[in-house]
XYZ file of C-alpha atoms in Angstrom:
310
model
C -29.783 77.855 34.438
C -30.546 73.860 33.941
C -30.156 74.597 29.975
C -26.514 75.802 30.967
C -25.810 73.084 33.481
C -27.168 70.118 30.609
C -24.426 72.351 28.159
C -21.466 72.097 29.921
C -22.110 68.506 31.164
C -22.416 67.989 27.043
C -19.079 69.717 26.453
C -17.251 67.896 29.481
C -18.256 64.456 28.009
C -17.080 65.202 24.541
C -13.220 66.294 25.969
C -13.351 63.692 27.865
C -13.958 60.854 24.669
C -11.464 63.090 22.591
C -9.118 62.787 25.758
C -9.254 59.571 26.186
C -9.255 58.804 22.096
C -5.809 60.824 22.066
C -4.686 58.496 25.066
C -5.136 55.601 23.302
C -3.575 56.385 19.915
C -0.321 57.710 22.061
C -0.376 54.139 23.569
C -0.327 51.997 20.358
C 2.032 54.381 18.779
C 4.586 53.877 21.247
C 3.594 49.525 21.857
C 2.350 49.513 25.453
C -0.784 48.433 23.801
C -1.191 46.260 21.083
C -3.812 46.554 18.081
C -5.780 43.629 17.260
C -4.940 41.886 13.863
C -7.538 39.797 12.435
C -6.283 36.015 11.733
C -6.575 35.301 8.513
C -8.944 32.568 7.301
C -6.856 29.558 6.276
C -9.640 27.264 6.440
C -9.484 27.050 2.465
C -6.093 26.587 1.193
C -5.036 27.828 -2.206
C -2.053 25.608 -2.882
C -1.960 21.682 -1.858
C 0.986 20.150 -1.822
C 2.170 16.291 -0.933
C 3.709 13.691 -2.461
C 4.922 9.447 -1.655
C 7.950 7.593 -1.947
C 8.436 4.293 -2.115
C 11.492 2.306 -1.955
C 11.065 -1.311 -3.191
C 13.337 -4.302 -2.851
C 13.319 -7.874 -4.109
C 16.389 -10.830 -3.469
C 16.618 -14.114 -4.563
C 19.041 -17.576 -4.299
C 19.350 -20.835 -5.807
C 21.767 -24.039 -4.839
C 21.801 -26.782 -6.882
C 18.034 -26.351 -7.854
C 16.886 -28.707 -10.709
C 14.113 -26.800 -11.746
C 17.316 -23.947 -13.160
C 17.398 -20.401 -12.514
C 20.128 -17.987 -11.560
C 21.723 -18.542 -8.171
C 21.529 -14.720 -7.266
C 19.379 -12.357 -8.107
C 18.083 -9.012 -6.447
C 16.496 -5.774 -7.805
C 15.634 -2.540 -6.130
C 13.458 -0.119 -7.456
C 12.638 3.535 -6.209
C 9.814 5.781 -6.951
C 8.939 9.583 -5.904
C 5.649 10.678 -6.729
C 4.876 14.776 -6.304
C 1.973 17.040 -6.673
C 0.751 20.706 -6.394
C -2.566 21.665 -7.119
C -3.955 25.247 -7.080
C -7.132 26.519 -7.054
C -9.578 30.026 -6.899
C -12.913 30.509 -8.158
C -13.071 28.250 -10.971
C -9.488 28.082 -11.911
C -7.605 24.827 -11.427
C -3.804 23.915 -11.900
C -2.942 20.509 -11.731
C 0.781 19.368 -11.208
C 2.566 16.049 -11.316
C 5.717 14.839 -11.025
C 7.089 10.904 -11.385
C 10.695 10.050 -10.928
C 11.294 6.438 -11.198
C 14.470 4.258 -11.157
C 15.171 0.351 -10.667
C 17.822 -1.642 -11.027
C 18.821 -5.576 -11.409
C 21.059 -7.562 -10.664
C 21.840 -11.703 -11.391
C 24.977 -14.130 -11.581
C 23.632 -14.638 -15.697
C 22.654 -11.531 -17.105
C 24.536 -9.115 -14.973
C 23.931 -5.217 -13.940
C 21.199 -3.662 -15.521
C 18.480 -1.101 -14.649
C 15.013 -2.324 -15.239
C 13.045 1.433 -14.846
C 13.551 4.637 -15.727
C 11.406 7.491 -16.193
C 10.900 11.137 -15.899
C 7.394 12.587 -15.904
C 5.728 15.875 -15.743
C 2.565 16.728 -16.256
C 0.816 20.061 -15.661
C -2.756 21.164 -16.455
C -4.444 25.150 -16.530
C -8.503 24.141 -16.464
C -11.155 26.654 -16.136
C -14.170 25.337 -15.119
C -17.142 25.265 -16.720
C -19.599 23.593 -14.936
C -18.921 20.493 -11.639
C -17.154 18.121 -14.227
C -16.363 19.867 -16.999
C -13.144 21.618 -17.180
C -11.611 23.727 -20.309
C -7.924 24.265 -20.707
C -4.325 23.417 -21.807
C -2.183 20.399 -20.727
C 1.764 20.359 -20.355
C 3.840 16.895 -20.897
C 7.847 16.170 -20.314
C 8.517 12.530 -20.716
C 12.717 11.156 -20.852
C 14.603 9.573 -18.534
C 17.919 9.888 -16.521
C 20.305 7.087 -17.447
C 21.919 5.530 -20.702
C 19.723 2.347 -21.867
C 20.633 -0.969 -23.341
C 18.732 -3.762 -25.780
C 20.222 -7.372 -24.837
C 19.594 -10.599 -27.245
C 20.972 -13.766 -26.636
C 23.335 -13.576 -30.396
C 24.555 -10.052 -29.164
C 25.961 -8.178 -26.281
C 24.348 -4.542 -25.244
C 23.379 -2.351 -27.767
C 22.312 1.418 -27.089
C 18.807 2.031 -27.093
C 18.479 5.454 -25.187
C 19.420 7.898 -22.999
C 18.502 11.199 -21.518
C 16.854 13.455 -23.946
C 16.621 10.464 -26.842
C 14.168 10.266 -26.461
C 12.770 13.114 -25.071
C 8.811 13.653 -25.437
C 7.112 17.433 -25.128
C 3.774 17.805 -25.367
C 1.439 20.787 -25.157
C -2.643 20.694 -26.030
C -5.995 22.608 -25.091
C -8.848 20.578 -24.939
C -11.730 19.370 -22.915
C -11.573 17.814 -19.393
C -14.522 15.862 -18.337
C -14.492 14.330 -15.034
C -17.619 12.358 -13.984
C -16.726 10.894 -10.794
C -13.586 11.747 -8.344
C -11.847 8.780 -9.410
C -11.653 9.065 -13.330
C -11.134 11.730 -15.984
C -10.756 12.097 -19.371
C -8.764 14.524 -21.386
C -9.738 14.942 -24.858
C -8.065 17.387 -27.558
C -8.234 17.389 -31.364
C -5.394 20.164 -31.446
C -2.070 19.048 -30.011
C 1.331 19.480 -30.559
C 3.964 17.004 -30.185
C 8.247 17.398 -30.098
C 10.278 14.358 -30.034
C 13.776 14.908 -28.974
C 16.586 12.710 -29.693
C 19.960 14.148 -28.862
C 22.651 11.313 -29.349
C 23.743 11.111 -32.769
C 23.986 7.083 -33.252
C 20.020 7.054 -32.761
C 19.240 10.193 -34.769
C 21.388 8.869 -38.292
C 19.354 5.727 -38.066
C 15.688 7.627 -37.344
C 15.058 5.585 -34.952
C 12.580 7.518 -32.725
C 11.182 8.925 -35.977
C 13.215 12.074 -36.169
C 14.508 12.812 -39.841
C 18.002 11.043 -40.339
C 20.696 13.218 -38.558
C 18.154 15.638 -37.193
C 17.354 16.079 -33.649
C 13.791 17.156 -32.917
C 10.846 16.574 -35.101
C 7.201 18.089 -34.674
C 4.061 16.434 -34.971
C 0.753 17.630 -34.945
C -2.033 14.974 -34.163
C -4.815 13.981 -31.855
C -4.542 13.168 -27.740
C -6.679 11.717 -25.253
C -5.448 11.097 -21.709
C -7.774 8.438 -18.825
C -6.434 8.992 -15.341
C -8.158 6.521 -12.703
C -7.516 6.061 -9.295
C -9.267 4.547 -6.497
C -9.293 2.742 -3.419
C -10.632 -0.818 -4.107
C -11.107 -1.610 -0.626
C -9.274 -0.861 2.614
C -5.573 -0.402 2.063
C -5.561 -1.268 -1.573
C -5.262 1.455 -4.206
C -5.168 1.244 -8.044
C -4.006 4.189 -10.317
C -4.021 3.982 -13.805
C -2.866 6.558 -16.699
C -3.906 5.787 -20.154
C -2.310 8.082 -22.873
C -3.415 7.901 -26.810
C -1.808 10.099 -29.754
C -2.330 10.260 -33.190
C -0.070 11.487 -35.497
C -2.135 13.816 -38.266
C 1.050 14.065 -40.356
C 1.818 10.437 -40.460
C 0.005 7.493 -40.257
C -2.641 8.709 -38.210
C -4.102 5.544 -37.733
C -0.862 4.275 -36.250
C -2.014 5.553 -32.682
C 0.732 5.760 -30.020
C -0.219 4.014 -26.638
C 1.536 4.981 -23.413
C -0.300 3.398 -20.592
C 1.273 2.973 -16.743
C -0.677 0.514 -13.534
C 0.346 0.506 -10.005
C -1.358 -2.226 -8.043
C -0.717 -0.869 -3.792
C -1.357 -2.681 -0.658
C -0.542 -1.060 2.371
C 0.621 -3.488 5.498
C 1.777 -1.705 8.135
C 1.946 2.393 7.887
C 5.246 2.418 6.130
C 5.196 -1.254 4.968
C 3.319 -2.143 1.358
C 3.449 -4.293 -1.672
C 3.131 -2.981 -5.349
C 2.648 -4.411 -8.418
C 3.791 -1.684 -11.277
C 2.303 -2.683 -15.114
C 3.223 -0.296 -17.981
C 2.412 -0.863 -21.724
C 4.022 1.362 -24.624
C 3.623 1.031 -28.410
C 5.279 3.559 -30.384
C 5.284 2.905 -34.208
C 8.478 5.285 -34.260
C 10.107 3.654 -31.956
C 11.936 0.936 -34.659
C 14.700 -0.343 -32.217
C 13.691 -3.995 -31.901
C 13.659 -7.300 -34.321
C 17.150 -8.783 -35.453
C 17.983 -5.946 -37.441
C 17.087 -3.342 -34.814
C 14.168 -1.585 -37.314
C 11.034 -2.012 -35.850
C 8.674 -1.235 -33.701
C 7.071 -3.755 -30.758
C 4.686 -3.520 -28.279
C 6.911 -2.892 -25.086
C 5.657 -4.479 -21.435
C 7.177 -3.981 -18.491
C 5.669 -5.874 -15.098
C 7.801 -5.195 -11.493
C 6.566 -6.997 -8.637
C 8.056 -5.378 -4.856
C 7.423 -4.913 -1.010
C 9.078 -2.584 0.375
C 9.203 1.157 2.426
C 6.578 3.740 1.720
C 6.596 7.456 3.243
C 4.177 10.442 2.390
C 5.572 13.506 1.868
């Protein structure tokens, strides 16, 4: 008799769970109930995205001032800095974009713009170890607007414009970064196309496409230092150092394209920046009297102005 009563106690229990299991499923089928969803982990991003602008200004006035000088001056110059980065496991991708842009203005010389650059730059690294990376590097290098050589025997002369040049560069090498603020980028395989689209600068070679050609390749050498660091509080340095050599010509004639920004932040959206870039280009044969060869080419820009991260 107590074996029977224990069995149908057993049997009551399990309708009873079944019951109540088919109770709940009718309840989150038809949303008086709702199912728990785990929240995804977002505590280790993926993608990283940001980016700064800056928006410089500088204004100047003379009367009657012995010491000479124009009696108005003033020069604006704008800069957007993006990047994307990506990583999982040990793969890395690296994006950066520049877009630069000044212009100047004086009662002597006129309207001209005194920047101008477009710059992309995209690395694929797999990593090998903490600071070595292997992989492939991307480069797009022009500008936006038409530019001018001035002397003081001649007026403006054309000198560039979008897409002449034009600079694309793709290599593999071997990324070594010792500390957070530096790496190197080192590749004895890389290809180079320059682009120059405007037919006055192509007939007379003077990027170092062939006379009335285009585009040119070049197969050579590149090595790439990118530094940045904060000095001390609210002063930054970044610096990009970029060597090329030219296997098919002149290799020892080694292309330098090097770019400084000096930062110090005032207020949060108030800083000064000093901007230093150095670029020698034996190709590049549009200076002298006759307009036929190359010189080192320095630019310095001095501004305070807005800053804003993105």
């Amino acid at each position: 008799m107590k074996l029977m009563l224990m069995l149908g106690v057993f049997l009551l229990s399990l309708c009873v769970t079944a019951q109540d299991k088919i109770i709940r499923t009718l309840q989150l089928e038809s949303g008086s109930v709702t199912a728990k969803v785990p929240v995804p982990d977002t505590s280790k991003k993926q993608w990283k995205k940001g980016g700064l602008y800056r928006l410089n200004l500088g204004q100047g006035s003379l009367s009657n001032w012995a010491a000479g000088g124009d009696d108005f001056s003033i020069n604006i110059n704008t800069t957007l800095n993006l990047y994307a980065t990506y990583k999982k496991n040990n793969f890395n991708w690296d994006n950066s974009l520049d877009l630069v842009f000044g212009f100047l203005k004086t009662t002597t010389l006129g309207s001209r713009k005194n920047d101008d650059r477009i710059d992309l730059v995209s690395k694929q690294n797999y990593s090998v170890n903490k600071k070595t990376t292997v992989g492939t590097l991307f480069n797009f290098r022009t500008q936006f607007f038409n530019g001018y050589s001035y002397s003081a025997k001649t007026e403006k002369v054309y000198a560039s414009g979008f897409l002449s040049p034009g600079y694309i560069l793709t290599s593999f090498g071997v990324d070594y970064k010792p500390k957070k603020e530096i790496s190197l980028f080192l590749s004895p395989l890389t290809s180079r196309w320059v682009i120059v689209l405007n037919d006055s600068l192509s007939s007379k070679a003077a990027y170092g496409v062939d006379t009335g050609k285009s585009i040119i390749n070049q197969l050579g050498a590149f090595a790439t230092v990118n530094y940045q660091k904060e000095l001390a509080k609210n002063l930054t340095y970044k610096s990009r150092l970029d060597l090329f050599s030219n296997y098919k010509k002149n290799p020892w004639n080694v292309d330098v394209y090097m770019t400084n920004i000096l930062a110090v932040k005032v207020f949060k959206m108030l800083s000064f920046n000093w901007s230093f870039d150095v670029i020698y280009d034996d190709d590049t044969r549009i200076f002298g009297e006759d307009k036929n060869m190359p010189a080192l080419q320095l630019k310095s820009i001095v501004g305070a102005g807005f800053q804003l991260k993105i």
